[in-house]
Amino acid sequence: MPAITAAAAASQALQAASTSTPTMAPLNAELLQLDLNPTPAAPDFTNLVFGQKFSPHMLIVNWNHRTGWSAPLIKPYGPLSLSPAAPALHYASGLFEGMKAYRSADGSGKIRLFRADKNMERMNRSAARAGLPTFDGDEFIKLIKTLVRIDREHVPYGEGQTLYLRPTLIGTPDTLGMGVPTEAQLYCICSPVGNYYSSGTGSKPVSLLARTDVVRAWPGGTGCYKLAANYAGATRPAMDALLEGYHQVLWLFGPDRQLTEVGAMNLFVVLRDQNADSETTRYEVATAALDDGTILPGVTRDSILSLLRAYKAGNVQIEGLPKPENVEISERKVTMGEIIERAQGGQIAEVFGSGTAAVVCSVDKIGFEGVDIPIPIQADGMGMFMRTMLREVTGRQWGAIPCPEWSSVC
Ligand SMILES: *Cc1c(COP(=O)(O)O)cnc(C)c1O
């Protein structure tokens, strides 16, 4: 009977998705095997264009729905062997994370990760949404740290340069079936990357094209997960924005044109109650809430909100901001209507994006329905909040500002 068949298939699928079956091995960093690269290339930090050079090693762990996680392996960086039917290739059965390893500037040789636990939580939420296996994030962090230690010479030394880490999880069974994948591969590759703020030239503000004809994410969709499926559809709109002379897409949502994200960054809008900065000016730092599933919960976003809230509560000293009582922090809808109105009154103080790649990135213009809305930018290409958050967040990433809750040594 079809009902029984369907129920049996569903229970089989559920079993496949579960990592808690007693016979299935959990991810275990102690089982790590090493197959080291006999001829690792020397580190090359010239022309560090994002994501084009890779360190000599990668980490890989296979998963099977019957046996669970296999012994992790660190091996030479190289191609995967994959069934041409693998759901990763057909149904975007895959997800990723973006993290960085930071080399201390103090000459101690220490290399740090920043809030890696947040990336692991998010990766597991993405996996659960995609029907891919979840895993013990602490074990994966141990493995990533070992990988970084092995490739430590490939963590760049220059100011603002890092080793970008790309944890990835893909569905790999040899089947075109659309069910929950019965096999998966979890891996991590590493790419030395340059300083987004290439030294000396200061900040590079970006211009945004607010588009009403394309949507990145929607309530109940997958926008709040770092699923591969979210990104292919964003590439052509991004190129169109470039062709129209803007740097990035400002993704809007809904008939009221809510501002959601910019490119692959979260968005902050700083509003003020008068048309200039003064001792008595009151500011609101606003970013979209995480309640409807359209916003990617960025680690940088959370770090900025946490720092500002701690500042407002008097729990942390931060120089360069208005008095705590003059700063409000809100997670709420901001619409294009409000942006236009507040811009006319000179009440937009600054707009910036946030994400692991750039940390923060200021906006100098928003193009919307054929009109450019100018956004204030100070002489160094930054705004007061953006500049201060850049210093406070990077200080904690590199270890210049001690922050054991957020920073851990590899
Ligand atoms: C990764 C990402 C961000 C930024 O997240 P961080 O954890 O701060 O790097 C924001 N928006 C989108 C769509 C993203 O993919």
Tab-separated table of C-alpha atoms and ligand atoms in Angstrom:
chain	number	residue	atom	x	y	z
A	1	MET	CA	0.000	0.000	0.000
A	2	PRO	CA	1.331	3.418	-0.952
A	3	ALA	CA	0.787	4.826	2.569
A	4	ILE	CA	3.053	2.199	4.103
A	5	THR	CA	5.658	2.673	1.413
A	6	ALA	CA	5.673	6.397	2.031
A	7	ALA	CA	5.913	5.917	5.795
A	8	ALA	CA	8.750	3.414	5.380
A	9	ALA	CA	10.593	5.793	3.063
A	10	ALA	CA	10.126	8.639	5.510
A	11	SER	CA	11.424	6.633	8.446
A	12	GLN	CA	14.409	5.496	6.389
A	13	ALA	CA	15.076	9.117	5.440
A	14	LEU	CA	14.780	10.237	9.041
A	15	GLN	CA	17.256	7.563	10.053
A	16	ALA	CA	19.573	8.805	7.338
A	17	ALA	CA	19.340	12.357	8.641
A	18	SER	CA	19.883	11.448	12.275
A	19	THR	CA	23.362	11.357	13.749
A	20	SER	CA	22.215	9.884	17.038
A	21	THR	CA	21.704	6.243	16.051
A	22	PRO	CA	23.889	4.285	18.487
A	23	THR	CA	25.654	2.316	15.737
A	24	MET	CA	26.684	5.507	13.944
A	25	ALA	CA	30.076	6.927	14.769
A	26	PRO	CA	30.151	10.560	15.920
A	27	LEU	CA	32.714	12.953	14.478
A	28	ASN	CA	35.875	12.280	16.501
A	29	ALA	CA	38.992	14.428	16.146
A	30	GLU	CA	41.117	11.801	17.916
A	31	LEU	CA	40.768	9.474	14.927
A	32	LEU	CA	42.564	11.970	12.679
A	33	GLN	CA	44.863	10.446	10.071
A	34	LEU	CA	47.625	12.365	8.316
A	35	ASP	CA	48.683	11.991	4.698
A	36	LEU	CA	51.002	14.978	4.462
A	37	ASN	CA	51.919	16.706	1.230
A	38	PRO	CA	55.460	15.526	0.321
A	39	THR	CA	56.088	18.595	-1.846
A	40	PRO	CA	54.176	21.499	-0.282
A	41	ALA	CA	54.493	24.713	-2.281
A	42	ALA	CA	56.225	27.554	-0.464
A	43	PRO	CA	53.858	30.216	0.862
A	44	ASP	CA	53.138	32.857	-1.770
A	45	PHE	CA	51.538	36.026	-0.489
A	46	THR	CA	51.914	38.099	-3.660
A	47	ASN	CA	48.716	39.433	-5.267
A	48	LEU	CA	46.334	37.948	-2.737
A	49	VAL	CA	43.089	38.070	-4.678
A	50	PHE	CA	40.285	36.522	-2.609
A	51	GLY	CA	40.077	32.741	-2.868
A	52	GLN	CA	42.591	32.100	-5.636
A	53	LYS	CA	45.483	30.535	-3.728
A	54	PHE	CA	45.205	27.571	-1.406
A	55	SER	CA	47.339	26.121	1.352
A	56	PRO	CA	48.978	22.713	0.721
A	57	HIS	CA	46.553	20.670	2.846
A	58	MET	CA	42.845	20.050	3.261
A	59	LEU	CA	40.750	18.276	5.853
A	60	ILE	CA	38.112	15.774	4.796
A	61	VAL	CA	35.659	13.515	6.647
A	62	ASN	CA	33.222	11.122	4.985
A	63	TRP	CA	29.777	10.356	6.360
A	64	ASN	CA	27.507	7.432	5.650
A	65	HIS	CA	23.966	7.051	7.004
A	66	ARG	CA	24.708	3.575	8.380
A	67	THR	CA	28.193	4.016	9.807
A	68	GLY	CA	28.269	7.726	10.638
A	69	TRP	CA	31.441	9.805	10.506
A	70	SER	CA	34.612	8.110	9.267
A	71	ALA	CA	38.136	8.856	10.501
A	72	PRO	CA	39.031	12.461	9.575
A	73	LEU	CA	41.913	12.833	7.123
A	74	ILE	CA	44.299	15.711	6.459
A	75	LYS	CA	45.749	15.245	2.985
A	76	PRO	CA	47.273	17.271	0.150
A	77	TYR	CA	44.929	19.917	-1.305
A	78	GLY	CA	43.430	18.530	-4.513
A	79	PRO	CA	40.302	17.565	-6.467
A	80	LEU	CA	37.473	15.588	-4.910
A	81	SER	CA	36.316	12.327	-6.397
A	82	LEU	CA	32.559	12.619	-6.800
A	83	SER	CA	29.731	10.692	-8.467
A	84	PRO	CA	28.342	12.695	-11.394
A	85	ALA	CA	24.921	11.948	-9.885
A	86	ALA	CA	25.800	13.445	-6.501
A	87	PRO	CA	22.957	15.643	-5.174
A	88	ALA	CA	25.535	18.350	-4.434
A	89	LEU	CA	25.801	18.806	-8.212
A	90	HIS	CA	22.085	18.624	-9.071
A	91	TYR	CA	20.055	19.827	-6.114
A	92	ALA	CA	22.490	22.240	-4.432
A	93	SER	CA	22.805	19.760	-1.578
A	94	GLY	CA	25.600	21.688	0.054
A	95	LEU	CA	26.517	24.459	2.427
A	96	PHE	CA	29.549	26.340	3.607
A	97	GLU	CA	31.041	28.591	6.237
A	98	GLY	CA	33.473	31.495	6.080
A	99	MET	CA	36.048	31.892	8.861
A	100	LYS	CA	39.578	33.216	9.175
A	101	ALA	CA	42.818	32.370	10.977
A	102	TYR	CA	44.557	35.514	12.263
A	103	ARG	CA	48.299	35.740	12.956
A	104	SER	CA	49.155	37.822	16.032
A	105	ALA	CA	50.907	41.073	15.292
A	106	ASP	CA	52.888	40.820	18.553
A	107	GLY	CA	55.491	38.416	17.147
A	108	SER	CA	54.382	35.595	19.490
A	109	GLY	CA	53.578	33.429	16.468
A	110	LYS	CA	50.105	32.780	17.868
A	111	ILE	CA	47.364	32.110	15.332
A	112	ARG	CA	43.770	32.676	16.382
A	113	LEU	CA	40.242	31.773	15.356
A	114	PHE	CA	37.385	34.194	16.100
A	115	ARG	CA	34.075	32.883	17.485
A	116	ALA	CA	34.468	29.583	15.633
A	117	ASP	CA	31.716	28.096	17.827
A	118	LYS	CA	29.236	30.459	16.148
A	119	ASN	CA	30.271	29.222	12.709
A	120	MET	CA	29.842	25.619	13.853
A	121	GLU	CA	26.365	26.311	15.276
A	122	ARG	CA	25.352	27.972	12.023
A	123	MET	CA	26.859	25.176	9.930
A	124	ASN	CA	24.850	22.611	11.888
A	125	ARG	CA	21.655	24.650	11.469
A	126	SER	CA	22.339	24.816	7.704
A	127	ALA	CA	22.981	21.048	7.633
A	128	ALA	CA	19.738	20.288	9.448
A	129	ARG	CA	17.757	22.490	7.020
A	130	ALA	CA	19.311	20.742	4.008
A	131	GLY	CA	18.790	17.238	5.407
A	132	LEU	CA	22.556	16.790	5.631
A	133	PRO	CA	24.170	15.236	8.720
A	134	THR	CA	24.984	17.341	11.749
A	135	PHE	CA	28.147	16.887	13.795
A	136	ASP	CA	29.931	17.896	16.995
A	137	GLY	CA	31.199	21.412	16.254
A	138	ASP	CA	33.883	21.268	18.961
A	139	GLU	CA	35.418	18.221	17.275
A	140	PHE	CA	35.431	19.986	13.917
A	141	ILE	CA	37.085	23.058	15.468
A	142	LYS	CA	39.846	20.798	16.872
A	143	LEU	CA	40.400	19.391	13.380
A	144	ILE	CA	40.419	22.841	11.761
A	145	LYS	CA	42.957	24.036	14.335
A	146	THR	CA	45.198	21.060	13.515
A	147	LEU	CA	44.897	21.857	9.807
A	148	VAL	CA	45.838	25.495	10.465
A	149	ARG	CA	48.818	24.424	12.603
A	150	ILE	CA	50.046	22.148	9.801
A	151	ASP	CA	49.700	24.954	7.233
A	152	ARG	CA	50.739	27.714	9.660
A	153	GLU	CA	53.394	29.099	7.308
A	154	HIS	CA	50.542	29.891	4.929
A	155	VAL	CA	48.871	32.293	7.370
A	156	PRO	CA	50.047	35.627	5.931
A	157	TYR	CA	52.090	38.064	8.028
A	158	GLY	CA	50.889	41.357	6.510
A	159	GLU	CA	48.540	43.716	8.303
A	160	GLY	CA	44.951	42.671	7.808
A	161	GLN	CA	45.943	39.544	5.883
A	162	THR	CA	44.534	36.202	6.977
A	163	LEU	CA	44.143	32.564	6.094
A	164	TYR	CA	40.513	32.306	4.983
A	165	LEU	CA	38.930	28.991	6.020
A	166	ARG	CA	36.124	27.434	4.022
A	167	PRO	CA	34.393	24.562	5.856
A	168	THR	CA	32.041	22.824	3.407
A	169	LEU	CA	29.471	20.020	3.614
A	170	ILE	CA	28.026	18.323	0.514
A	171	GLY	CA	25.639	15.470	-0.247
A	172	THR	CA	27.526	12.825	-2.249
A	173	PRO	CA	25.576	9.546	-2.777
A	174	ASP	CA	25.687	7.967	-6.224
A	175	THR	CA	22.007	8.617	-6.925
A	176	LEU	CA	19.720	11.100	-8.625
A	177	GLY	CA	17.059	10.392	-5.990
A	178	MET	CA	15.753	13.548	-4.375
A	179	GLY	CA	15.687	12.172	-0.843
A	180	VAL	CA	17.794	13.043	2.163
A	181	PRO	CA	21.417	12.216	1.168
A	182	THR	CA	22.712	8.917	2.525
A	183	GLU	CA	26.339	9.965	2.085
A	184	ALA	CA	28.132	13.234	2.646
A	185	GLN	CA	31.568	14.812	2.737
A	186	LEU	CA	32.637	17.420	5.247
A	187	TYR	CA	35.818	19.244	4.344
A	188	CYS	CA	37.799	22.402	4.907
A	189	ILE	CA	40.152	24.216	2.542
A	190	CYS	CA	42.311	27.260	3.350
A	191	SER	CA	43.121	30.291	1.228
A	192	PRO	CA	45.547	33.097	2.119
A	193	VAL	CA	43.716	36.387	1.559
A	194	GLY	CA	44.772	40.022	1.503
A	195	ASN	CA	43.639	42.990	3.513
A	196	TYR	CA	40.262	44.240	2.317
A	197	TYR	CA	41.521	47.701	3.286
A	198	SER	CA	44.759	47.477	1.303
A	199	SER	CA	47.220	49.379	3.446
A	200	GLY	CA	47.542	53.143	3.194
A	201	THR	CA	44.599	53.761	0.911
A	202	GLY	CA	42.022	53.768	3.702
A	203	SER	CA	38.503	52.485	3.264
A	204	LYS	CA	36.838	51.898	-0.063
A	205	PRO	CA	33.144	52.837	0.221
A	206	VAL	CA	30.776	50.882	-1.985
A	207	SER	CA	27.742	52.033	-3.931
A	208	LEU	CA	24.577	49.926	-3.845
A	209	LEU	CA	21.866	49.273	-6.384
A	210	ALA	CA	18.585	48.609	-4.558
A	211	ARG	CA	16.718	46.168	-6.771
A	212	THR	CA	12.982	45.639	-6.715
A	213	ASP	CA	12.890	43.016	-9.488
A	214	VAL	CA	14.930	40.243	-7.815
A	215	VAL	CA	14.671	38.762	-4.321
A	216	ARG	CA	17.458	37.018	-2.378
A	217	ALA	CA	15.398	35.340	0.320
A	218	TRP	CA	11.855	35.136	1.687
A	219	PRO	CA	10.115	34.164	4.917
A	220	GLY	CA	10.239	30.411	5.419
A	221	GLY	CA	12.960	30.081	2.768
A	222	THR	CA	16.644	29.362	3.271
A	223	GLY	CA	18.108	32.878	3.427
A	224	CYS	CA	19.080	32.430	7.075
A	225	TYR	CA	21.256	29.399	6.259
A	226	LYS	CA	24.569	29.403	4.399
A	227	LEU	CA	23.208	26.967	1.814
A	228	ALA	CA	24.887	26.837	-1.601
A	229	ALA	CA	21.395	27.186	-3.096
A	230	ASN	CA	21.192	30.822	-1.979
A	231	TYR	CA	24.205	32.069	-3.887
A	232	ALA	CA	23.994	31.005	-7.561
A	233	GLY	CA	20.844	33.066	-8.053
A	234	ALA	CA	22.567	36.167	-6.658
A	235	THR	CA	25.489	36.198	-9.086
A	236	ARG	CA	23.765	37.548	-12.190
A	237	PRO	CA	21.941	40.357	-10.324
A	238	ALA	CA	25.318	41.283	-8.806
A	239	MET	CA	26.933	41.442	-12.256
A	240	ASP	CA	24.055	43.537	-13.574
A	241	ALA	CA	24.598	45.991	-10.708
A	242	LEU	CA	28.286	46.227	-11.696
A	243	LEU	CA	27.311	46.875	-15.310
A	244	GLU	CA	25.067	49.692	-14.125
A	245	GLY	CA	28.003	51.218	-12.260
A	246	TYR	CA	27.268	50.064	-8.693
A	247	HIS	CA	29.440	47.799	-6.559
A	248	GLN	CA	26.835	45.599	-4.902
A	249	VAL	CA	23.147	44.730	-4.799
A	250	LEU	CA	21.038	46.032	-1.949
A	251	TRP	CA	18.546	43.218	-1.491
A	252	LEU	CA	15.042	44.451	-0.736
A	253	PHE	CA	12.042	42.442	0.349
A	254	GLY	CA	8.301	42.919	0.274
A	255	PRO	CA	5.898	45.553	-1.019
A	256	ASP	CA	7.258	47.997	1.581
A	257	ARG	CA	10.809	47.520	0.197
A	258	GLN	CA	12.529	46.450	3.392
A	259	LEU	CA	16.317	46.646	3.317
A	260	THR	CA	17.619	43.136	4.066
A	261	GLU	CA	21.269	42.577	3.119
A	262	VAL	CA	23.958	43.924	0.813
A	263	GLY	CA	25.699	41.439	-1.496
A	264	ALA	CA	26.656	38.700	0.979
A	265	MET	CA	26.891	41.032	3.968
A	266	ASN	CA	24.510	42.140	6.682
A	267	LEU	CA	23.458	45.788	6.610
A	268	PHE	CA	23.551	48.468	9.297
A	269	VAL	CA	21.851	51.861	8.965
A	270	VAL	CA	22.755	54.606	11.451
A	271	LEU	CA	20.026	57.228	11.818
A	272	ARG	CA	20.262	60.480	13.783
A	273	ASP	CA	17.619	62.798	15.208
A	274	GLN	CA	19.057	65.948	13.585
A	275	ASN	CA	20.873	66.739	10.363
A	276	ALA	CA	24.384	66.972	11.840
A	277	ASP	CA	26.621	65.342	14.442
A	278	SER	CA	26.886	67.178	17.752
A	279	GLU	CA	27.206	66.507	21.486
A	280	THR	CA	23.444	66.201	21.782
A	281	THR	CA	22.715	64.213	18.606
A	282	ARG	CA	20.955	60.920	19.311
A	283	TYR	CA	21.697	57.916	17.106
A	284	GLU	CA	19.894	54.726	16.255
A	285	VAL	CA	21.959	51.839	14.890
A	286	ALA	CA	19.447	49.642	13.067
A	287	THR	CA	19.793	46.288	11.341
A	288	ALA	CA	17.151	43.822	10.120
A	289	ALA	CA	15.819	41.386	12.728
A	290	LEU	CA	16.415	37.639	12.416
A	291	ASP	CA	12.776	36.694	13.048
A	292	ASP	CA	11.439	35.732	9.617
A	293	GLY	CA	14.267	33.653	8.157
A	294	THR	CA	15.303	36.066	5.401
A	295	ILE	CA	18.479	37.360	7.063
A	296	LEU	CA	21.735	35.429	7.375
A	297	PRO	CA	22.726	35.611	11.063
A	298	GLY	CA	26.251	36.950	10.583
A	299	VAL	CA	28.920	36.438	13.214
A	300	THR	CA	30.194	39.948	12.476
A	301	ARG	CA	26.649	41.331	12.808
A	302	ASP	CA	26.293	39.637	16.176
A	303	SER	CA	29.718	40.888	17.302
A	304	ILE	CA	28.817	44.498	16.418
A	305	LEU	CA	25.426	44.290	18.159
A	306	SER	CA	27.018	42.684	21.244
A	307	LEU	CA	29.753	45.324	21.469
A	308	LEU	CA	27.302	48.208	21.053
A	309	ARG	CA	24.921	46.748	23.640
A	310	ALA	CA	27.792	46.207	26.095
A	311	TYR	CA	28.876	49.804	25.483
A	312	LYS	CA	25.363	51.098	26.088
A	313	ALA	CA	25.113	49.029	29.286
A	314	GLY	CA	28.429	50.454	30.503
A	315	ASN	CA	30.155	47.060	30.417
A	316	VAL	CA	32.867	47.992	27.933
A	317	GLN	CA	34.782	51.201	27.202
A	318	ILE	CA	34.816	52.135	23.530
A	319	GLU	CA	36.394	55.340	22.289
A	320	GLY	CA	35.078	57.175	19.263
A	321	LEU	CA	31.345	56.668	19.840
A	322	PRO	CA	28.687	59.128	21.041
A	323	LYS	CA	27.802	58.984	24.753
A	324	PRO	CA	26.114	55.656	25.585
A	325	GLU	CA	22.825	57.384	26.466
A	326	ASN	CA	22.731	58.862	22.948
A	327	VAL	CA	22.970	55.486	21.208
A	328	GLU	CA	20.021	53.144	20.580
A	329	ILE	CA	20.527	49.718	19.052
A	330	SER	CA	17.612	48.128	17.238
A	331	GLU	CA	16.828	45.050	15.205
A	332	ARG	CA	13.902	46.157	13.083
A	333	LYS	CA	12.558	46.738	9.593
A	334	VAL	CA	13.968	49.721	7.724
A	335	THR	CA	12.185	50.454	4.428
A	336	MET	CA	13.293	52.393	1.362
A	337	GLY	CA	10.521	54.872	2.181
A	338	GLU	CA	12.174	55.598	5.522
A	339	ILE	CA	15.624	55.850	3.892
A	340	ILE	CA	14.354	58.404	1.354
A	341	GLU	CA	12.573	60.449	4.027
A	342	ARG	CA	15.465	60.410	6.504
A	343	ALA	CA	17.990	61.153	3.746
A	344	GLN	CA	15.983	64.253	2.770
A	345	GLY	CA	16.164	65.450	6.370
A	346	GLY	CA	19.913	64.778	6.575
A	347	GLN	CA	19.165	62.172	9.215
A	348	ILE	CA	21.169	59.291	7.818
A	349	ALA	CA	24.511	59.338	9.632
A	350	GLU	CA	26.045	56.355	7.866
A	351	VAL	CA	25.307	52.982	6.262
A	352	PHE	CA	27.652	49.996	6.345
A	353	GLY	CA	27.764	46.287	5.559
A	354	SER	CA	29.278	43.620	7.809
A	355	GLY	CA	30.789	40.214	7.143
A	356	THR	CA	33.876	38.110	7.765
A	357	ALA	CA	35.609	39.103	4.507
A	358	ALA	CA	35.574	42.905	4.959
A	359	VAL	CA	34.550	43.077	8.661
A	360	VAL	CA	32.720	46.341	7.883
A	361	CYS	CA	32.358	48.213	4.619
A	362	SER	CA	30.906	51.698	4.280
A	363	VAL	CA	28.263	52.706	1.731
A	364	ASP	CA	28.365	56.080	-0.041
A	365	LYS	CA	25.332	55.830	-2.335
A	366	ILE	CA	22.129	53.864	-2.876
A	367	GLY	CA	20.584	53.791	-6.330
A	368	PHE	CA	16.812	53.235	-6.175
A	369	GLU	CA	14.247	53.579	-8.975
A	370	GLY	CA	16.555	55.690	-11.101
A	371	VAL	CA	17.646	58.094	-8.342
A	372	ASP	CA	20.913	58.050	-6.380
A	373	ILE	CA	20.540	58.663	-2.671
A	374	PRO	CA	23.871	59.985	-1.322
A	375	ILE	CA	25.005	58.574	2.038
A	376	PRO	CA	27.433	60.641	4.163
A	377	ILE	CA	31.058	59.495	4.226
A	378	GLN	CA	33.892	61.123	6.171
A	379	ALA	CA	37.273	62.039	4.682
A	380	ASP	CA	38.821	58.640	5.483
A	381	GLY	CA	36.014	56.877	3.617
A	382	MET	CA	34.365	55.719	6.837
A	383	GLY	CA	31.700	56.783	9.293
A	384	MET	CA	31.976	57.115	13.065
A	385	PHE	CA	30.327	53.801	13.942
A	386	MET	CA	31.873	51.848	11.082
A	387	ARG	CA	35.402	53.089	11.890
A	388	THR	CA	35.012	52.306	15.583
A	389	MET	CA	33.565	48.848	14.973
A	390	LEU	CA	36.382	48.075	12.521
A	391	ARG	CA	38.937	48.824	15.241
A	392	GLU	CA	37.048	47.012	18.012
A	393	VAL	CA	36.245	43.858	16.034
A	394	THR	CA	39.645	43.484	14.339
A	395	GLY	CA	41.348	44.183	17.696
A	396	ARG	CA	39.579	41.153	19.139
A	397	GLN	CA	40.235	39.023	16.046
A	398	TRP	CA	43.995	39.613	16.053
A	399	GLY	CA	44.339	39.562	19.825
A	400	ALA	CA	45.357	43.230	20.257
A	401	ILE	CA	42.267	43.581	22.488
A	402	PRO	CA	42.201	40.559	24.830
A	403	CYS	CA	38.891	38.702	24.458
A	404	PRO	CA	39.123	35.059	25.560
A	405	GLU	CA	35.360	34.538	25.118
A	406	TRP	CA	35.637	35.259	21.389
A	407	SER	CA	39.192	34.406	20.452
A	408	SER	CA	40.994	31.079	20.735
A	409	VAL	CA	44.531	30.093	19.792
A	410	CYS	CA	45.123	27.291	17.275
B	1	LIG	C1	28.231	34.937	5.223
B	1	LIG	C2	27.173	35.952	5.012
B	1	LIG	C3	27.057	37.101	5.811
B	1	LIG	C4	28.079	37.488	6.848
B	1	LIG	O1	28.205	36.554	7.888
B	1	LIG	P1	29.515	36.596	8.800
B	1	LIG	O2	29.320	35.444	9.726
B	1	LIG	O3	29.529	37.896	9.492
B	1	LIG	O4	30.691	36.424	7.892
B	1	LIG	C5	25.979	37.948	5.596
B	1	LIG	N1	25.072	37.699	4.632
B	1	LIG	C6	25.162	36.627	3.828
B	1	LIG	C7	24.110	36.409	2.784
B	1	LIG	C8	26.208	35.717	3.988
B	1	LIG	O5	26.311	34.669	3.169
